[in-house]
Coordinates of N, CA and C in Angstrom, one line a residue:
M1 N -44.7 54.5 33.4 CA -43.5 53.8 33.6 C -43.8 52.4 34.2
P2 N -43.1 51.4 33.8 CA -43.3 50.1 34.4 C -42.8 50.1 35.9
P3 N -43.4 49.2 36.7 CA -42.9 49.1 38.0 C -41.5 48.7 38.1
K4 N -40.8 49.2 39.1 CA -39.4 48.9 39.3 C -39.2 47.4 39.8
V5 N -38.2 46.8 39.1 CA -38.0 45.4 39.5 C -37.0 45.4 40.6
Q6 N -37.2 44.5 41.5 CA -36.3 44.3 42.7 C -34.9 43.8 42.2
Q7 N -33.9 44.6 42.5 CA -32.5 44.2 42.1 C -32.0 43.1 43.0
K8 N -31.1 42.2 42.4 CA -30.5 41.2 43.2 C -29.4 41.8 44.0
T9 N -29.1 41.1 45.1 CA -27.9 41.6 45.9 C -26.7 41.0 45.3
K10 N -25.5 41.5 45.8 CA -24.2 41.0 45.3 C -24.0 39.5 45.5
E11 N -24.5 39.1 46.6 CA -24.3 37.6 46.9 C -25.1 36.8 45.9
Q12 N -26.4 37.3 45.6 CA -27.2 36.5 44.7 C -26.6 36.5 43.3
K13 N -26.1 37.6 42.9 CA -25.5 37.7 41.6 C -24.3 36.8 41.5
M14 N -23.4 36.7 42.5 CA -22.3 35.9 42.6 C -22.7 34.4 42.5
A15 N -23.7 34.0 43.2 CA -24.1 32.7 43.2 C -24.7 32.3 41.9
A16 N -25.4 33.2 41.2 CA -25.9 32.9 39.9 C -24.8 32.7 38.9
A17 N -23.8 33.5 39.0 CA -22.6 33.4 38.0 C -21.9 32.1 38.2
L18 N -21.7 31.7 39.5 CA -21.0 30.4 39.7 C -21.8 29.2 39.3
A19 N -23.1 29.3 39.5 CA -24.0 28.1 39.2 C -24.1 27.9 37.7
G20 N -24.1 28.9 36.9 CA -24.2 28.7 35.4 C -23.1 27.9 34.8
G21 N -21.9 28.4 35.1 CA -20.7 27.7 34.5 C -20.6 27.9 33.0
K22 N -19.5 27.5 32.4 CA -19.3 27.6 31.0 C -19.8 26.4 30.2
G23 N -19.9 25.3 30.8 CA -20.2 24.1 30.1 C -18.9 23.4 29.6
K24 N -19.0 22.5 28.7 CA -17.8 21.8 28.2 C -17.1 22.7 27.2
K25 N -15.8 22.6 27.2 CA -14.9 23.3 26.3 C -14.9 22.6 24.9
K26 N -14.9 23.4 23.8 CA -14.9 22.8 22.5 C -13.6 22.0 22.2
K27 N -13.8 20.8 21.7 CA -12.6 20.0 21.3 C -12.4 20.2 19.9
W28 N -11.2 20.4 19.5 CA -10.8 20.6 18.1 C -10.6 19.2 17.5
S29 N -11.0 19.1 16.2 CA -10.8 17.9 15.5 C -9.4 17.7 15.1
K30 N -8.9 16.5 15.0 CA -7.5 16.3 14.7 C -7.3 16.4 13.2
G31 N -8.3 16.5 12.4 CA -8.2 16.6 10.9 C -8.2 15.2 10.4
K32 N -8.3 15.2 9.1 CA -8.3 13.9 8.4 C -6.9 13.4 8.1
A33 N -6.5 12.3 8.6 CA -5.2 11.7 8.4 C -5.2 10.9 7.1
R34 N -4.2 11.3 6.2 CA -4.1 10.5 5.0 C -3.2 9.3 5.2
D35 N -3.6 8.2 4.6 CA -2.8 7.0 4.7 C -1.5 7.2 3.9
K36 N -0.4 6.8 4.5 CA 0.9 7.0 3.8 C 1.0 5.9 2.7
V37 N 1.3 6.4 1.5 CA 1.4 5.4 0.4 C 2.9 4.9 0.4
D38 N 3.0 3.6 0.1 CA 4.4 3.1 0.1 C 4.6 2.6 -1.3
N39 N 5.0 3.6 -2.2 CA 5.2 3.3 -3.6 C 6.7 2.8 -3.7
R40 N 6.9 1.9 -4.7 CA 8.2 1.3 -4.9 C 9.1 2.3 -5.6
V41 N 10.4 2.2 -5.3 CA 11.4 3.1 -6.0 C 12.2 2.4 -7.0
L42 N 12.1 1.1 -7.1 CA 12.7 0.3 -8.2 C 11.7 -0.7 -8.7
F43 N 11.9 -1.0 -10.0 CA 11.0 -2.0 -10.6 C 11.4 -3.4 -10.2
S44 N 10.4 -4.2 -9.9 CA 10.6 -5.7 -9.8 C 10.4 -6.2 -11.2
K45 N 10.8 -7.5 -11.4 CA 10.7 -8.1 -12.7 C 9.2 -8.1 -13.2
E46 N 8.3 -8.5 -12.3 CA 6.9 -8.5 -12.6 C 6.4 -7.1 -13.0
Q47 N 6.8 -6.1 -12.2 CA 6.3 -4.8 -12.4 C 6.8 -4.2 -13.8
W48 N 8.1 -4.5 -14.1 CA 8.6 -4.1 -15.4 C 7.9 -4.7 -16.5
E49 N 7.6 -6.0 -16.4 CA 6.8 -6.7 -17.5 C 5.4 -6.1 -17.6
R50 N 4.8 -5.8 -16.5 CA 3.5 -5.2 -16.4 C 3.5 -3.8 -17.0
F51 N 4.5 -3.0 -16.7 CA 4.7 -1.7 -17.2 C 4.8 -1.7 -18.8
T52 N 5.7 -2.6 -19.3 CA 5.9 -2.6 -20.7 C 4.8 -3.2 -21.5
S53 N 3.9 -4.0 -20.8 CA 2.7 -4.5 -21.5 C 1.5 -3.6 -21.4
E54 N 1.3 -3.0 -20.3 CA 0.0 -2.2 -20.1 C 0.1 -0.8 -20.6
V55 N 1.3 -0.1 -20.3 CA 1.4 1.3 -20.6 C 1.2 1.7 -22.1
P56 N 1.8 0.9 -23.0 CA 1.7 1.3 -24.4 C 0.2 1.1 -24.9
K57 N -0.6 0.4 -24.2 CA -2.0 0.2 -24.6 C -2.9 1.3 -24.1
M58 N -2.5 2.1 -23.1 CA -3.3 3.2 -22.5 C -3.5 4.3 -23.5
K59 N -4.7 4.9 -23.5 CA -4.9 6.1 -24.4 C -4.2 7.3 -23.8
L60 N -4.4 7.6 -22.6 CA -3.8 8.8 -21.9 C -2.8 8.3 -20.9
I61 N -1.5 8.7 -21.2 CA -0.5 8.2 -20.3 C 0.2 9.5 -19.6
T62 N 0.0 9.6 -18.3 CA 0.7 10.6 -17.6 C 1.5 9.9 -16.4
V63 N 2.3 10.7 -15.8 CA 3.1 10.2 -14.7 C 2.2 9.7 -13.6
S64 N 1.2 10.5 -13.3 CA 0.2 10.2 -12.2 C -0.6 9.0 -12.5
T65 N -1.0 8.7 -13.7 CA -1.8 7.5 -14.0 C -0.9 6.3 -13.8
V66 N 0.4 6.4 -14.3 CA 1.3 5.2 -14.1 C 1.6 5.0 -12.6
V67 N 1.7 6.0 -11.9 CA 2.0 5.9 -10.4 C 0.8 5.2 -9.8
E68 N -0.4 5.6 -10.1 CA -1.6 5.0 -9.5 C -1.7 3.6 -9.9
K69 N -1.5 3.3 -11.1 CA -1.8 1.9 -11.6 C -0.8 0.9 -11.2
L70 N 0.5 1.3 -11.2 CA 1.6 0.4 -10.9 C 2.2 0.5 -9.4
K71 N 1.7 1.5 -8.7 CA 2.2 1.8 -7.3 C 3.7 1.9 -7.3
I72 N 4.2 2.8 -8.2 CA 5.6 3.1 -8.2 C 5.9 4.6 -7.9
N73 N 7.1 4.9 -7.6 CA 7.5 6.3 -7.3 C 7.3 7.2 -8.5
G74 N 7.1 8.5 -8.3 CA 6.9 9.4 -9.4 C 8.2 9.6 -10.3
G75 N 9.3 9.6 -9.6 CA 10.6 9.8 -10.4 C 10.9 8.5 -11.2
L76 N 10.5 7.4 -10.7 CA 10.7 6.1 -11.5 C 9.8 6.1 -12.7
A77 N 8.6 6.6 -12.5 CA 7.6 6.6 -13.6 C 8.1 7.6 -14.7
R78 N 8.6 8.7 -14.2 CA 9.0 9.8 -15.2 C 10.2 9.2 -16.1
R79 N 11.1 8.6 -15.4 CA 12.3 8.0 -16.2 C 11.9 6.9 -17.1
A80 N 11.0 6.1 -16.6 CA 10.5 4.9 -17.5 C 9.7 5.4 -18.7
L81 N 8.9 6.5 -18.5 CA 8.2 7.0 -19.6 C 9.1 7.7 -20.6
N82 N 10.1 8.4 -20.1 CA 11.1 9.0 -21.0 C 11.8 7.9 -21.9
E83 N 12.2 6.8 -21.2 CA 12.8 5.7 -21.9 C 11.9 5.2 -23.0
M84 N 10.6 5.0 -22.6 CA 9.7 4.4 -23.6 C 9.4 5.4 -24.7
A85 N 9.4 6.7 -24.5 CA 9.2 7.6 -25.6 C 10.4 7.7 -26.5
E86 N 11.6 7.5 -26.0 CA 12.8 7.4 -26.8 C 12.9 6.2 -27.7
E87 N 12.3 5.1 -27.1 CA 12.3 3.8 -27.9 C 11.2 4.0 -29.0
G88 N 10.2 4.8 -28.8 CA 9.2 5.0 -29.8 C 7.9 4.2 -29.5
T89 N 7.8 3.6 -28.4 CA 6.6 2.8 -28.1 C 5.4 3.7 -27.7
I90 N 5.7 4.8 -27.1 CA 4.7 5.8 -26.8 C 5.1 7.2 -27.4
R91 N 4.1 8.1 -27.6 CA 4.4 9.3 -28.3 C 4.1 10.5 -27.3
A92 N 4.9 11.5 -27.2 CA 4.7 12.6 -26.4 C 3.7 13.6 -27.0
V93 N 2.7 14.0 -26.3 CA 1.7 14.9 -26.8 C 2.1 16.3 -26.3
C94 N 2.3 16.4 -25.0 CA 2.7 17.7 -24.4 C 3.7 17.5 -23.3
V95 N 4.8 18.1 -23.5 CA 5.9 17.9 -22.4 C 6.2 19.3 -21.9
S96 N 5.7 19.6 -20.7 CA 6.0 20.9 -20.1 C 6.7 20.7 -18.8
R97 N 7.1 21.8 -18.1 CA 7.8 21.7 -16.9 C 7.0 20.9 -15.8
A98 N 5.6 21.2 -15.8 CA 4.8 20.7 -14.8 C 4.2 19.3 -15.1
Q99 N 3.7 19.1 -16.4 CA 3.0 17.9 -16.7 C 3.4 17.4 -18.1
R100 N 3.6 16.1 -18.1 CA 3.9 15.4 -19.3 C 2.8 14.5 -19.7
I101 N 2.3 14.6 -21.0 CA 1.2 13.8 -21.4 C 1.7 13.0 -22.6
Y102 N 1.5 11.7 -22.6 CA 1.8 10.8 -23.7 C 0.6 10.1 -24.1
T103 N 0.7 9.5 -25.3 CA -0.3 8.6 -25.8 C 0.3 7.4 -26.5
R104 N -0.5 6.4 -26.8 CA 0.0 5.3 -27.5 C 0.4 5.6 -28.9
N105 N 1.4 4.9 -29.4 CA 1.9 5.2 -30.7 C 1.1 4.4 -31.8
I106 N 0.0 4.9 -32.3 CA -0.8 4.2 -33.3 C -0.2 4.3 -34.7
G107 N 0.5 5.3 -34.9 CA 1.1 5.5 -36.3 C 2.1 4.3 -36.6
E108 N 2.8 3.8 -35.6 CA 3.7 2.7 -35.8 C 2.9 1.4 -36.2
D109 N 1.8 1.2 -35.6 CA 1.0 0.0 -35.9 C 0.5 0.0 -37.3
E110 N 0.1 1.2 -37.8 CA -0.4 1.3 -39.2 C 0.7 1.0 -40.2
N111 N 2.0 1.4 -39.9 CA 3.1 1.2 -40.8 C 3.4 -0.3 -41.0
E112 N 3.2 -1.1 -39.9 CA 3.6 -2.5 -39.9 C 2.6 -3.3 -40.8
E113 N 1.4 -2.8 -40.9 CA 0.4 -3.6 -41.7 C 0.5 -3.5 -43.1

């Protein structure tokens, strides 16, 4: 058997416990703060002209792409795309509850030539 180790007294144990301490407490991160986007809720004259000129030329037209490109509200983009589809300048590919996908109306261009 190995030789017996001298045990510490209560006072020595207490002093060792107090001396060690816990160190610094972990600080929680605040998380990543997203910048608040300030999209417009109404078209200005320049934005409307830009919308009517750029959107019919896009290959893939969704509400989110229009929102990103023109910095407008999602509801405004949805209504404007519906209006454009009724006029016939863009064509609906898939209209579901969640996502609406449009494309440019190339059939119209071929009929004019």
